[in-house]
Amino acid sequence: MTRVPGQQSSGVVPSGREGGRAPDGPEDDVRALFGQSTAVFASLAGPAHMVEAANSAFYAAIGGPERTRTGVPLGRLMPELADQGFVALLDRVYRTGRAHTGRDVRVMLGEGAGAREAYFDFTYEPRLDTGGNVTGVRVVGVETTQVRQAQRLTAEHRALLEQIARQAPLTDVLDGMARVIEELSPDEVLVSVLLADADGRHLRHGAAPSLPDFYNEAIDGIATGEGVGSCGTAAHRRRSVIVSDIATDPFWDDFRDLAGRAGVAACWSTPILARDGSLLGTFAMYHRVPRAPQEVDLALARVFADTAALAVERHREEQARQAAEAREKAARDDLAFLLRASAALGSDLDAAQTLQRLAALCSPTLAPLCAVDVVEGGRVRRVAASAPTGRQRELLASHSPVYDASDDAVARVLASGLSEVARRTPTGPGPWHDLGVTGYLCLPLMDRGTAFGTLTLLSTDEHAFDGHTVALAEELARRAASAARNARQYTHRVTLARDLQAGLLMPELPDVPGADVATYYHPAGEGLDIGGDFYDIFPLPDGRWAFMLGDVCGRGANAATTTALVRHTARAVAPLLPDPEAVVQAVNRALCNRPDSHGSGFVTLVYGHLTHTPDGLDVELIRAGHTLPLVLDAGHRARPVEAVGALLGITPDTPLRPHRLRLRPHESLLLYTDGITEARGGDGDQFGEERLADALTGAPRRPGAHDVIDALTRAVRTFTGGHDIDDDQAVLVLTATGR
């Protein structure tokens, strides 16, 4: 039975209210509990067992001053011994002359209400005269009552320590400890354990199995302070406080009547202290009659106060561990929720879809009801709502706040950019009663310091917003605002890119005499960048038509600048120059003379002139490093146009060679960029020129220009499996009609 290392406790003395000298250590408490082994001695004479002599320990053991007499038969001095067989044992020793020894023998000393149970190791020895005759009996013994009692306490104490080690519930440990002390104490005692609040300013009920409920309820929550009963004072002083008579002690002025009704007259309180000296609670021993403690009582209080300290500290450590694990789990859950939310919010670059997902994420995880409002054109519009039932969602979705209303929470949050939370219905009109709203949390959706919308969470029934929910909702709102901003920027950028791309392509195809014209353009990726593929067809003053299809190295602004330079240069010089070669040479010089800020990438191009004749279309073209054009002839065969030419924009003098051909009615000329032939299938293979030729021959007999494009694009989509392409695709088809 040991005390917690480092545990502080104050000693007390019976004569005063507060402890004086502290014990030297746990060994003192053990020694006090086990007591001192005191020998008892008595010399009895004759067959009547007359008490001739005895030591003071003998008289103290058998009952005190009223029995301190000699010349009296032992049976008359202690009549209770006869019924227990001890007088008969004395008779036998006197008669036989043989000694008798007993070990840990139970003896009831005294009679009636004053009787007490005691245990002895003793020997009855015959007294002999010089002739060897028995003249009496000598009694020698050691009382083991206190040792036996302490051993039982030690066993119970060990059991309590095992409970603490197994992390049994604190209430079970404290209640068991109180009952052990009450059952094993020689005098009636009522044990109480009070536990200190975290700040050490109040004491709460811990265990008191024998005190009446009304008493435990009355002292539950008492303050720690000077003069607040035995326990409040001991907790305040951090030292034991002994009140031997509650009826006269000023510490009990405020509790004297309560103690009287509970039937307690004395209270000895010992503070329960942690290893660092902080207050954990108090351990109190009550008595029915006024009583001062003996050293064994004080030792018992200290030992079990230390045991209670160990139990409370283990309990607090376990609570702290569980709280830490709960916080860690909550943090992991919050992070997982935010990660899922971020993934969901960013899964579709559409602002409206993003805000609708936001409402769905919030209900019911953060609140039963949720609404999202945005400012559009100077008005507030509700763009999303979420609720447990369809009827509630309809009610919530049908309500729109007023942008400039001072009594509307949404309007205030939009104006201030600050969150607003309340345990009441929102101010301003709304379906709050029909929805059973009991509280709200309104958060701004911010874009560069300005609120463009709000996220409103609504409570119903017993649901309420705590600090954790508010913080989580604010982080979610921040992420949602960022996702919505990105979605709007993406939409704006795509629109801008498409508008610019449309400006670089033909808004609509012209009617070309004797020709059916069709085009196809498909940008790579998500359409955020302006592509480098382009085509054009325009009339010349002499009745001919110019056409082109090309590919600029790179993407984005530089590609757009180069595309515009090629198209505008060709359109400007074509009416002034005699043939396609001269036009392409002019384009090449313009590319070589462009500023460095406009890019320096090369260009591939097919440029040509076509003339309508009664037999079809006469075509003269220049191929400048571009993919080979294809002709789909009247026999439904696809053949390449073997024109030779180098890239543009590399050197001022580029070797070019014109190529002439005739398209008869229903024959087609196909111009395309390498995004077609380099499209990849699932296995990584490229579409290639062979599949391109096969796709053309798969077009209907006597196809129109659109039929050719449909056959080609269908074949490419089938080959790629509908996956995104890595490069822009542009196609221009000229089909002779014969008209």
XYZ file of C-alpha atoms in Angstrom:
739
model
C 0.000 0.000 0.000
C 1.891 3.072 -1.253
C 1.113 6.663 -2.067
C 1.542 8.297 -5.455
C 5.109 9.559 -5.906
C 5.266 13.293 -5.375
C 1.784 13.425 -3.785
C 1.537 16.144 -1.173
C -0.553 15.668 1.980
C -0.712 17.503 5.284
C -0.618 15.802 8.624
C -3.183 16.573 11.307
C -3.338 16.104 15.052
C -6.413 15.301 17.108
C -6.166 18.360 19.297
C -6.734 20.950 16.585
C -8.783 21.785 13.528
C -5.915 21.699 11.024
C -3.023 19.306 10.541
C 0.391 20.207 11.888
C 3.488 18.069 11.249
C 3.451 16.105 7.991
C 4.368 12.416 8.142
C 7.805 11.441 6.947
C 6.426 9.417 4.057
C 4.287 6.444 3.022
C 6.107 4.235 5.542
C 4.678 6.301 8.414
C 1.166 5.754 7.124
C 1.743 2.007 6.773
C 3.218 1.853 10.282
C 0.240 3.730 11.674
C -2.218 1.417 9.939
C -0.489 -1.766 11.094
C 0.134 -0.335 14.567
C 2.735 -1.354 17.155
C 2.729 -4.996 18.334
C 2.224 -4.631 22.136
C 2.659 -7.622 24.452
C 0.059 -8.273 27.151
C 0.887 -10.122 30.370
C -1.128 -11.383 33.334
C -0.307 -13.711 36.221
C -3.265 -15.750 37.532
C -3.261 -17.737 40.807
C -5.120 -20.810 41.923
C -8.031 -22.631 40.421
C -10.149 -19.449 40.475
C -7.560 -17.745 38.269
C -7.138 -14.776 40.581
C -5.445 -11.801 38.922
C -2.277 -11.261 40.893
C -0.417 -8.986 38.449
C -0.766 -7.618 34.894
C 0.897 -4.999 32.697
C -0.868 -1.854 31.488
C -1.226 -3.270 27.962
C -3.307 -6.119 29.397
C -5.699 -3.738 31.126
C -5.887 -1.491 28.040
C -6.749 -4.495 25.886
C -9.497 -5.901 28.140
C -11.389 -2.688 28.642
C -9.605 0.191 30.282
C -9.627 1.774 33.786
C -12.809 0.171 35.163
C -11.201 -3.264 34.831
C -7.785 -2.309 36.236
C -8.010 -4.448 39.388
C -6.062 -7.260 41.043
C -7.183 -9.873 43.565
C -10.252 -10.582 41.461
C -10.914 -13.853 39.605
C -10.526 -13.379 35.884
C -13.969 -14.886 35.280
C -15.547 -12.172 37.449
C -13.357 -9.399 35.959
C -14.208 -10.521 32.407
C -17.444 -12.583 32.601
C -17.681 -12.659 28.777
C -14.742 -15.076 28.611
C -16.642 -17.994 30.099
C -19.137 -18.319 27.257
C -16.287 -18.155 24.734
C -14.440 -21.148 26.325
C -11.396 -19.272 27.558
C -11.997 -20.036 31.273
C -12.277 -23.736 30.422
C -8.917 -23.549 28.661
C -7.386 -21.968 31.796
C -8.882 -24.765 33.896
C -7.335 -27.405 31.642
C -3.866 -25.809 31.749
C -4.110 -25.530 35.560
C -5.280 -29.109 35.868
C -2.878 -30.773 33.396
C 0.148 -28.546 33.725
C 0.419 -28.441 29.916
C 0.632 -25.083 28.121
C -1.860 -23.989 25.427
C -1.068 -21.713 22.466
C -3.562 -19.902 20.209
C -2.937 -18.030 16.940
C -5.050 -15.134 15.702
C -7.867 -16.140 18.073
C -11.036 -14.075 18.012
C -12.160 -12.652 21.360
C -15.196 -10.519 22.147
C -14.195 -8.073 24.885
C -16.862 -6.369 26.937
C -20.604 -6.837 26.953
C -23.593 -5.283 25.276
C -23.219 -2.196 23.083
C -19.704 -1.620 24.366
C -18.342 -5.007 23.252
C -15.549 -5.032 20.697
C -14.024 -7.713 18.515
C -10.314 -8.398 19.010
C -7.735 -10.925 17.835
C -4.753 -12.300 19.806
C -1.759 -14.566 19.550
C -1.429 -15.965 23.121
C 0.031 -18.670 25.328
C -1.351 -20.084 28.634
C 1.607 -21.393 30.649
C 1.337 -23.233 34.011
C 3.008 -21.560 37.051
C 4.972 -24.092 39.101
C 6.308 -23.932 42.681
C 9.665 -25.337 43.751
C 8.112 -28.732 44.126
C 6.788 -28.746 40.560
C 3.176 -28.219 41.589
C 0.891 -25.954 39.483
C 0.009 -22.832 41.435
C -1.560 -20.795 38.655
C -1.457 -19.820 34.996
C 0.604 -17.173 33.249
C -1.014 -15.440 30.248
C 1.318 -13.977 27.582
C -0.020 -12.594 24.304
C 0.077 -10.034 21.497
C -3.056 -8.333 20.181
C -3.240 -8.668 16.364
C -6.537 -6.849 15.862
C -5.057 -3.767 14.222
C -2.703 -5.802 12.060
C -5.551 -8.001 10.893
C -7.689 -4.957 10.136
C -4.874 -3.292 8.240
C -4.237 -6.435 6.230
C -7.866 -6.495 5.161
C -7.643 -2.830 4.212
C -4.471 -3.562 2.265
C -6.173 -6.328 0.303
C -9.096 -4.070 -0.531
C -6.685 -1.267 -1.408
C -4.842 -3.564 -3.792
C -8.138 -4.447 -5.437
C -8.862 -0.730 -5.893
C -5.469 -0.207 -7.514
C -6.190 -3.066 -9.899
C -9.484 -1.397 -10.807
C -7.652 1.843 -11.517
C -5.095 -0.009 -13.646
C -7.938 -1.588 -15.625
C -9.387 1.906 -16.080
C -12.659 1.044 -14.377
C -15.191 3.916 -14.319
C -14.204 6.578 -11.801
C -17.600 6.452 -10.067
C -17.192 2.714 -9.488
C -13.682 3.135 -8.043
C -14.657 5.967 -5.701
C -17.861 4.294 -4.568
C -15.998 1.026 -3.932
C -13.301 2.832 -1.976
C -15.871 4.556 0.236
C -17.677 1.298 0.979
C -14.416 -0.513 1.822
C -13.461 2.092 4.412
C -16.959 2.167 5.893
C -17.146 -1.622 6.198
C -13.668 -2.197 7.650
C -13.356 0.757 10.011
C -13.770 -0.294 13.673
C -15.955 2.733 14.359
C -18.927 3.817 12.281
C -17.726 6.181 9.578
C -19.411 7.725 6.519
C -17.091 8.498 3.613
C -17.545 11.257 1.034
C -15.435 12.126 -2.027
C -15.900 15.483 -3.748
C -14.247 16.261 -7.104
C -12.884 19.677 -8.038
C -13.920 21.516 -11.191
C -11.196 22.168 -13.745
C -10.616 25.642 -12.288
C -10.514 24.312 -8.705
C -13.174 26.768 -7.510
C -16.025 24.373 -6.834
C -16.441 20.810 -5.571
C -18.814 18.327 -7.153
C -20.310 15.114 -5.817
C -18.094 12.113 -6.496
C -19.127 9.329 -4.096
C -20.903 9.120 -0.723
C -22.806 5.824 -0.519
C -23.973 6.223 3.103
C -24.771 9.924 3.314
C -28.408 10.847 2.565
C -29.234 12.041 -0.932
C -30.508 15.433 0.227
C -27.137 16.097 1.879
C -25.143 15.093 -1.219
C -27.344 17.281 -3.397
C -26.977 20.252 -1.031
C -23.163 20.228 -0.985
C -22.766 19.395 -4.674
C -21.097 22.467 -6.204
C -19.949 24.176 -2.983
C -17.200 26.730 -3.393
C -13.665 26.196 -2.205
C -12.775 28.826 0.337
C -11.917 29.634 3.912
C -14.648 28.624 6.334
C -16.726 26.669 3.787
C -17.169 23.586 5.940
C -14.385 21.058 6.355
C -14.105 20.174 2.646
C -14.255 23.699 1.185
C -11.618 24.851 3.669
C -9.339 21.835 3.114
C -9.553 22.349 -0.650
C -8.721 26.031 -0.236
C -5.811 25.471 2.162
C -4.518 22.333 0.406
C -4.147 20.820 3.916
C -6.212 18.456 6.024
C -8.889 20.073 8.183
C -10.271 18.291 11.273
C -13.606 19.301 12.738
C -14.236 17.146 15.813
C -17.550 18.771 16.734
C -19.656 20.286 13.981
C -22.071 21.777 16.511
C -19.488 24.262 17.764
C -17.110 24.793 14.873
C -17.435 28.107 12.961
C -16.447 26.431 9.679
C -19.884 24.822 9.744
C -21.981 27.900 10.464
C -23.626 27.766 7.012
C -24.075 23.987 7.045
C -24.809 23.165 10.696
C -28.544 22.625 10.221
C -27.884 20.486 7.148
C -25.409 18.355 9.103
C -27.921 17.981 11.907
C -30.586 16.682 9.560
C -28.036 14.270 8.043
C -27.081 13.018 11.533
C -23.346 13.782 11.350
C -21.408 15.392 14.179
C -17.742 15.316 13.076
C -15.961 15.679 9.721
C -12.297 15.145 8.904
C -11.424 16.301 5.368
C -8.215 15.621 3.441
C -7.475 17.362 0.107
C -6.895 15.143 -2.921
C -3.927 16.622 -4.761
C -2.372 15.840 -8.121
C 1.310 15.183 -8.611
C 1.826 18.835 -9.554
C 0.016 19.994 -6.405
C -3.185 21.060 -8.164
C -6.514 20.326 -6.503
C -8.427 17.219 -7.591
C -10.996 17.036 -4.782
C -11.444 16.135 -1.105
C -11.727 12.921 0.899
C -13.916 13.269 4.003
C -14.730 10.929 6.909
C -17.932 11.764 8.840
C -18.929 10.441 12.280
C -22.283 10.277 14.055
C -20.826 11.583 17.323
C -18.185 14.224 18.054
C -14.841 12.578 17.665
C -11.168 13.432 17.217
C -9.015 11.222 14.977
C -6.272 8.899 16.091
C -3.074 8.507 14.106
C -4.468 5.394 12.434
C -7.461 7.443 11.218
C -5.215 10.104 9.762
C -3.001 7.525 8.055
C -6.072 5.856 6.586
C -7.298 9.210 5.245
C -3.956 10.030 3.654
C -3.539 6.628 2.012
C -7.003 6.611 0.505
C -6.780 10.280 -0.492
C -3.674 9.327 -2.456
C -5.547 6.382 -3.955
C -8.381 8.703 -4.960
C -5.814 11.080 -6.496
C -4.433 8.252 -8.606
C -7.941 7.293 -9.750
C -8.928 10.883 -10.566
C -5.695 11.586 -12.423
C -6.055 8.401 -14.471
C -9.655 9.345 -15.177
C -8.684 12.856 -16.286
C -5.878 11.510 -18.433
C -8.282 9.073 -20.059
C -10.799 11.860 -20.601
C -8.080 14.028 -22.110
C -7.000 11.157 -24.368
C -10.564 10.523 -25.476
C -11.123 14.237 -26.033
C -7.922 14.438 -28.080
C -8.978 11.427 -30.133
C -12.422 12.947 -30.608
C -10.860 16.228 -31.748
C -8.520 14.352 -34.066
C -11.401 12.348 -35.506
C -13.489 15.504 -35.885
C -10.563 17.194 -37.639
C -10.146 14.194 -39.950
C -13.884 14.162 -40.638
C -13.840 17.902 -41.329
C -10.873 17.545 -43.659
C -12.495 14.612 -45.461
C -15.717 16.614 -45.801
C -13.862 19.637 -47.166
C -11.867 17.484 -49.584
C -15.045 15.833 -50.854
C -16.693 19.221 -51.057
C -13.761 20.743 -52.956
C -13.794 17.858 -55.418
C -17.548 18.201 -55.913
C -17.417 21.993 -56.237
C -14.624 21.830 -58.790
C -15.993 18.915 -60.801
C -17.920 21.117 -63.225
C -16.683 24.517 -64.380
C -20.182 25.933 -64.377
C -20.964 28.591 -61.756
C -24.651 27.689 -61.413
C -23.882 23.989 -61.006
C -21.181 24.830 -58.438
C -23.603 26.789 -56.233
C -26.268 24.096 -56.507
C -23.719 21.522 -55.340
C -22.848 23.855 -52.457
C -26.438 23.792 -51.198
C -26.588 19.999 -51.509
C -23.334 19.638 -49.553
C -24.601 21.758 -46.651
C -27.933 20.027 -46.101
C -28.188 17.993 -43.939
C -24.470 17.821 -42.989
C -24.263 21.353 -41.591
C -27.924 22.338 -41.245
C -31.391 21.016 -42.129
C -32.054 23.809 -44.648
C -29.757 25.707 -46.992
C -30.138 28.484 -49.567
C -27.674 30.237 -51.890
C -28.320 33.736 -53.230
C -26.295 35.791 -55.716
C -26.416 39.392 -56.898
C -27.243 39.737 -60.587
C -28.093 43.015 -62.264
C -28.596 44.847 -58.980
C -31.026 42.247 -57.646
C -30.678 39.230 -55.393
C -31.616 35.940 -57.005
C -31.912 32.603 -55.221
C -29.971 30.121 -57.323
C -30.045 27.023 -55.098
C -31.948 25.552 -52.151
C -31.747 22.259 -50.291
C -34.134 20.754 -47.727
C -35.219 17.317 -46.415
C -38.515 17.329 -48.346
C -39.581 18.563 -51.742
C -42.229 20.826 -50.205
C -39.668 22.519 -47.940
C -37.265 22.942 -50.845
C -39.983 24.586 -52.948
C -40.868 26.983 -50.121
C -37.238 27.906 -49.611
C -36.487 28.245 -53.337
C -39.513 30.496 -53.917
C -38.273 33.141 -51.480
C -35.804 35.783 -52.631
C -34.316 38.358 -50.254
C -34.450 42.086 -50.978
C -31.025 43.459 -51.910
C -31.309 46.819 -50.153
C -33.568 45.882 -47.219
C -31.956 46.777 -43.888
C -34.089 44.207 -42.021
C -32.915 41.304 -44.214
C -29.977 39.177 -43.051
C -28.837 38.427 -46.616
C -28.799 42.126 -47.472
C -26.789 42.958 -44.351
C -24.212 40.233 -45.049
C -23.890 41.329 -48.686
C -23.276 44.888 -47.514
C -20.842 44.078 -44.702
C -19.086 40.981 -46.029
C -19.312 39.524 -42.489
C -21.010 36.350 -41.288
C -24.148 36.633 -39.155
C -25.481 33.942 -36.782
C -28.508 33.989 -34.482
C -30.724 31.599 -32.521
C -33.926 33.025 -33.939
C -35.654 33.315 -37.284
C -34.075 35.677 -39.814
C -35.365 39.235 -39.824
C -37.465 40.270 -42.768
C -40.248 38.388 -44.537
C -39.877 34.739 -45.445
C -41.449 31.279 -45.032
C -39.798 30.857 -41.630
C -42.901 29.725 -39.747
C -43.898 27.157 -42.377
C -40.356 25.780 -42.412
C -40.069 25.710 -38.610
C -36.889 27.819 -38.633
C -35.322 28.361 -35.177
C -31.972 29.929 -36.116
C -29.750 30.893 -39.030
C -26.165 31.326 -40.153
C -25.606 33.621 -43.137
C -22.145 33.708 -44.730
C -20.796 35.880 -47.557
C -19.428 34.463 -50.805
C -16.500 36.773 -51.548
C -14.725 37.678 -54.794
C -11.709 39.969 -54.368
C -13.084 41.609 -51.240
C -16.664 42.009 -52.464
C -19.602 39.766 -51.602
C -21.261 38.481 -54.764
C -23.615 36.139 -52.911
C -24.485 34.465 -49.628
C -24.778 30.992 -48.185
C -27.614 30.780 -45.634
C -27.956 27.791 -43.293
C -31.211 27.451 -41.353
C -31.836 25.511 -38.127
C -35.035 23.715 -37.200
C -36.220 22.064 -33.959
C -33.303 21.474 -31.547
C -30.526 22.034 -34.082
C -28.202 24.923 -33.216
C -24.992 26.339 -34.650
C -21.884 25.944 -32.498
C -18.457 27.437 -33.090
C -17.232 24.308 -34.840
C -20.093 24.352 -37.368
C -19.624 28.065 -38.000
C -15.903 27.626 -38.692
C -16.522 24.646 -40.986
C -19.252 26.502 -42.867
C -17.019 29.573 -43.309
C -14.251 27.434 -44.786
C -16.741 25.707 -47.088
C -18.143 29.093 -48.175
C -14.605 30.313 -48.905
C -13.892 27.266 -51.076
C -17.259 27.495 -52.799
C -16.718 31.178 -53.584
C -13.317 30.351 -55.065
C -14.796 27.503 -57.132
C -17.652 29.714 -58.353
C -15.195 32.503 -59.221
C -13.027 30.045 -61.161
C -16.089 28.706 -62.955
C -17.177 32.219 -63.946
C -13.659 33.059 -65.107
C -13.487 29.815 -67.045
C -16.832 30.516 -68.719
C -15.733 34.046 -69.542
C -12.418 32.815 -70.937
C -14.051 30.114 -73.023
C -16.537 32.628 -74.395
C -13.751 35.062 -75.167
C -11.653 32.357 -76.833
C -14.597 31.193 -78.909
C -15.451 34.744 -79.924
C -11.849 35.405 -80.947
C -11.660 32.067 -82.727
C -14.891 32.827 -84.547
C -13.426 36.160 -85.609
C -10.442 34.349 -87.104
C -12.650 31.887 -88.950
C -15.451 32.581 -91.352
C -18.733 33.573 -89.753
C -20.593 31.911 -92.628
C -19.671 30.264 -95.902
C -20.214 32.169 -99.167
C -21.991 30.778 -102.191
C -19.266 29.807 -104.652
C -20.410 29.318 -108.272
C -20.020 25.705 -109.370
C -18.842 24.569 -105.947
C -20.304 23.057 -102.802
C -18.249 24.255 -99.817
C -18.192 22.797 -96.300
C -15.909 23.357 -93.303
C -15.285 21.744 -89.916
C -13.418 23.068 -86.889
C -12.930 21.375 -83.514
C -10.566 22.917 -80.901
C -8.393 20.736 -78.689
C -8.928 20.505 -74.925
C -11.563 22.667 -73.266
C -11.452 25.501 -75.749
C -9.656 27.910 -73.399
C -6.937 28.831 -75.897
C -7.268 30.155 -79.398
C -6.189 27.486 -81.828
C -3.678 27.787 -84.633
C -5.809 26.140 -87.347
C -7.665 28.383 -89.803
C -9.385 28.420 -93.159
C -10.840 31.059 -95.475
C -12.495 31.451 -98.873
C -13.142 34.771 -100.607
C -13.849 36.108 -104.135
C -11.312 37.801 -106.415
C -12.124 40.679 -108.816
C -11.712 38.581 -111.967
C -14.379 36.014 -110.965
C -12.007 33.541 -109.440
C -12.182 32.483 -105.780
C -9.307 32.222 -103.344
C -9.226 29.544 -100.666
C -6.779 28.605 -97.939
C -6.324 26.283 -94.974
C -3.360 26.487 -92.647
C -1.857 25.680 -89.282
C 0.102 28.091 -87.094
C 2.718 26.677 -84.740
C 1.487 27.089 -81.140
C -1.705 28.321 -79.518
C -3.048 31.380 -77.759
C -2.503 35.067 -78.453
C 0.594 34.627 -80.632
C -1.186 32.026 -82.730
C -4.161 34.361 -83.113
C -1.859 37.219 -84.173
C -0.136 35.050 -86.747
C -3.430 33.672 -88.056
C -4.784 37.170 -88.514
C -1.564 38.241 -90.241
C -1.763 35.355 -92.747
C -5.454 35.786 -93.539
C -5.414 39.561 -93.786
C -2.219 39.625 -95.842
C -3.646 37.076 -98.272
C -6.949 38.946 -98.584
C -5.109 42.251 -99.113
C -2.612 41.125 -101.772
C -4.610 38.465 -103.630
C -6.562 40.979 -105.763
C -3.268 42.685 -106.720
C -1.094 39.662 -107.574
C -1.388 37.335 -110.565
C -1.205 33.877 -109.074
C -1.197 31.833 -105.821
C 2.602 31.615 -105.732
C 2.958 35.403 -105.576
C 0.318 35.604 -102.813
C 2.057 32.953 -100.697
C 5.422 34.656 -101.198
C 3.876 37.904 -99.940
C 2.496 36.061 -96.913
C 5.911 34.560 -96.204
C 7.595 38.011 -96.338
C 4.993 39.371 -93.931
C 5.686 36.510 -91.532
C 9.420 37.027 -91.701
C 9.015 40.771 -91.068
C 6.633 40.496 -88.095
C 7.759 41.949 -84.712
C 9.292 39.564 -82.214
C 6.443 40.304 -79.791
C 4.017 38.745 -82.285
C 5.746 35.384 -82.160
C 8.179 33.604 -84.423
C 6.488 30.262 -85.099
C 6.274 28.790 -88.552
C 3.115 28.334 -90.602
C 1.963 25.507 -92.875
C -0.485 26.516 -95.587
C -2.412 25.383 -98.627
C -3.485 28.380 -100.707
C -5.120 28.312 -104.093
C -7.434 29.838 -106.699
C -10.362 28.076 -108.286
C -12.213 28.940 -111.486
C -15.674 27.721 -112.433
C -15.760 26.114 -115.923
C -18.405 24.138 -117.785
C -16.460 20.977 -116.970
C -16.164 21.648 -113.261
C -13.568 23.585 -111.266
C -10.030 24.447 -112.326
C -7.754 24.634 -109.277
C -4.280 26.107 -108.918
C -2.769 25.715 -105.456
C 0.429 26.109 -103.463
C 1.271 23.661 -100.685
C 3.683 25.231 -98.179
C 4.764 22.454 -95.825
C 1.185 21.418 -95.111
C -0.402 17.961 -95.091
C -1.130 16.618 -98.571
C -4.546 17.545 -99.932
C -6.722 14.675 -101.132
C -8.979 14.387 -104.152
C -12.017 12.125 -104.022
C -12.551 11.441 -107.739
C -15.582 10.305 -109.700
C -14.504 6.686 -109.317
C -14.783 7.099 -105.539
C -11.046 6.803 -105.107
C -9.015 9.025 -102.771
C -5.614 10.164 -104.061
C -3.125 12.687 -102.632
C -2.178 15.895 -104.407
C 1.606 15.717 -104.727
C 2.424 19.427 -104.451
C 5.823 20.512 -103.153
C 6.583 23.497 -100.908
C 8.430 24.526 -97.742
C 7.248 26.005 -94.458
C 6.438 29.704 -94.216
C 7.963 32.185 -91.787
C 11.413 30.591 -91.729
C 13.377 32.359 -94.497
C 12.418 35.198 -96.855
C 13.041 33.064 -99.935
C 10.916 29.928 -99.701
C 10.875 27.546 -102.696
C 7.292 27.062 -103.858
C 5.855 25.102 -106.808
C 2.279 25.580 -108.023
C 0.097 22.550 -108.743
C -2.895 22.522 -111.099
C -5.820 20.118 -111.190
C -9.417 19.918 -112.388
C -12.369 18.810 -110.263
C -15.071 17.328 -112.419
C -18.665 17.281 -111.179
C -19.085 15.370 -107.894
C -15.331 15.276 -107.312
C -14.032 16.822 -104.084
C -10.824 18.455 -102.873
C -10.144 17.866 -99.156
C -7.840 20.154 -97.142
C -7.183 19.230 -93.504
C -4.793 19.923 -90.636
C -2.617 17.344 -88.893
C -5.029 17.225 -85.945
C -6.978 14.749 -88.103
C -4.203 12.363 -89.049
C -2.456 12.574 -85.660
C -5.584 11.852 -83.603
C -4.846 8.878 -81.318
C -6.933 5.855 -80.466
C -7.085 4.012 -77.172
C -3.983 1.966 -77.995
C -1.923 5.073 -78.831
C -1.932 4.588 -82.601
C -2.486 7.587 -84.875
C -5.433 7.855 -87.259
C -3.041 8.297 -90.186
C -3.393 8.983 -93.880
C -4.511 5.464 -94.781
C -7.530 5.595 -92.478
C -8.207 9.085 -93.824
C -8.387 7.775 -97.388
C -10.586 4.858 -96.268
C -12.932 7.271 -94.525
C -13.378 9.291 -97.745
C -14.159 6.208 -99.800
C -16.747 5.361 -97.170
C -18.749 8.466 -98.095
C -21.911 8.051 -100.216
C -21.629 7.874 -103.981
C -21.685 11.323 -105.625
C -21.239 12.956 -102.198
C -21.699 16.604 -101.379
C -19.090 18.538 -99.385
C -20.986 17.971 -96.115
C -21.216 14.239 -96.822
C -17.438 14.070 -97.079
C -16.952 15.900 -93.777
C -19.562 13.735 -92.032
C -17.837 10.538 -93.184
C -14.433 11.828 -92.058
C -15.435 13.153 -88.630
C -17.489 10.012 -87.898
C -14.478 7.837 -88.640
C -12.207 9.965 -86.391
C -14.667 9.880 -83.476
C -15.015 6.123 -83.773
C -11.243 5.703 -83.826
C -10.609 7.923 -80.756
C -13.551 6.537 -78.804
C -14.959 10.014 -78.262
C -12.004 11.071 -76.061
C -10.557 14.579 -76.046
C -8.146 15.350 -78.852
C -4.619 16.721 -78.426
C -4.612 19.115 -81.383
C -7.073 21.350 -83.220
C -8.848 19.860 -86.212
C -9.823 21.893 -89.278
C -11.215 20.674 -92.603
C -12.181 22.477 -95.836
C -13.966 20.553 -98.638
C -14.581 21.918 -102.151
C -16.884 19.788 -104.310
C -17.556 20.569 -107.964
C -21.293 20.680 -108.661
C -21.251 21.038 -112.450
C -23.827 23.756 -112.295
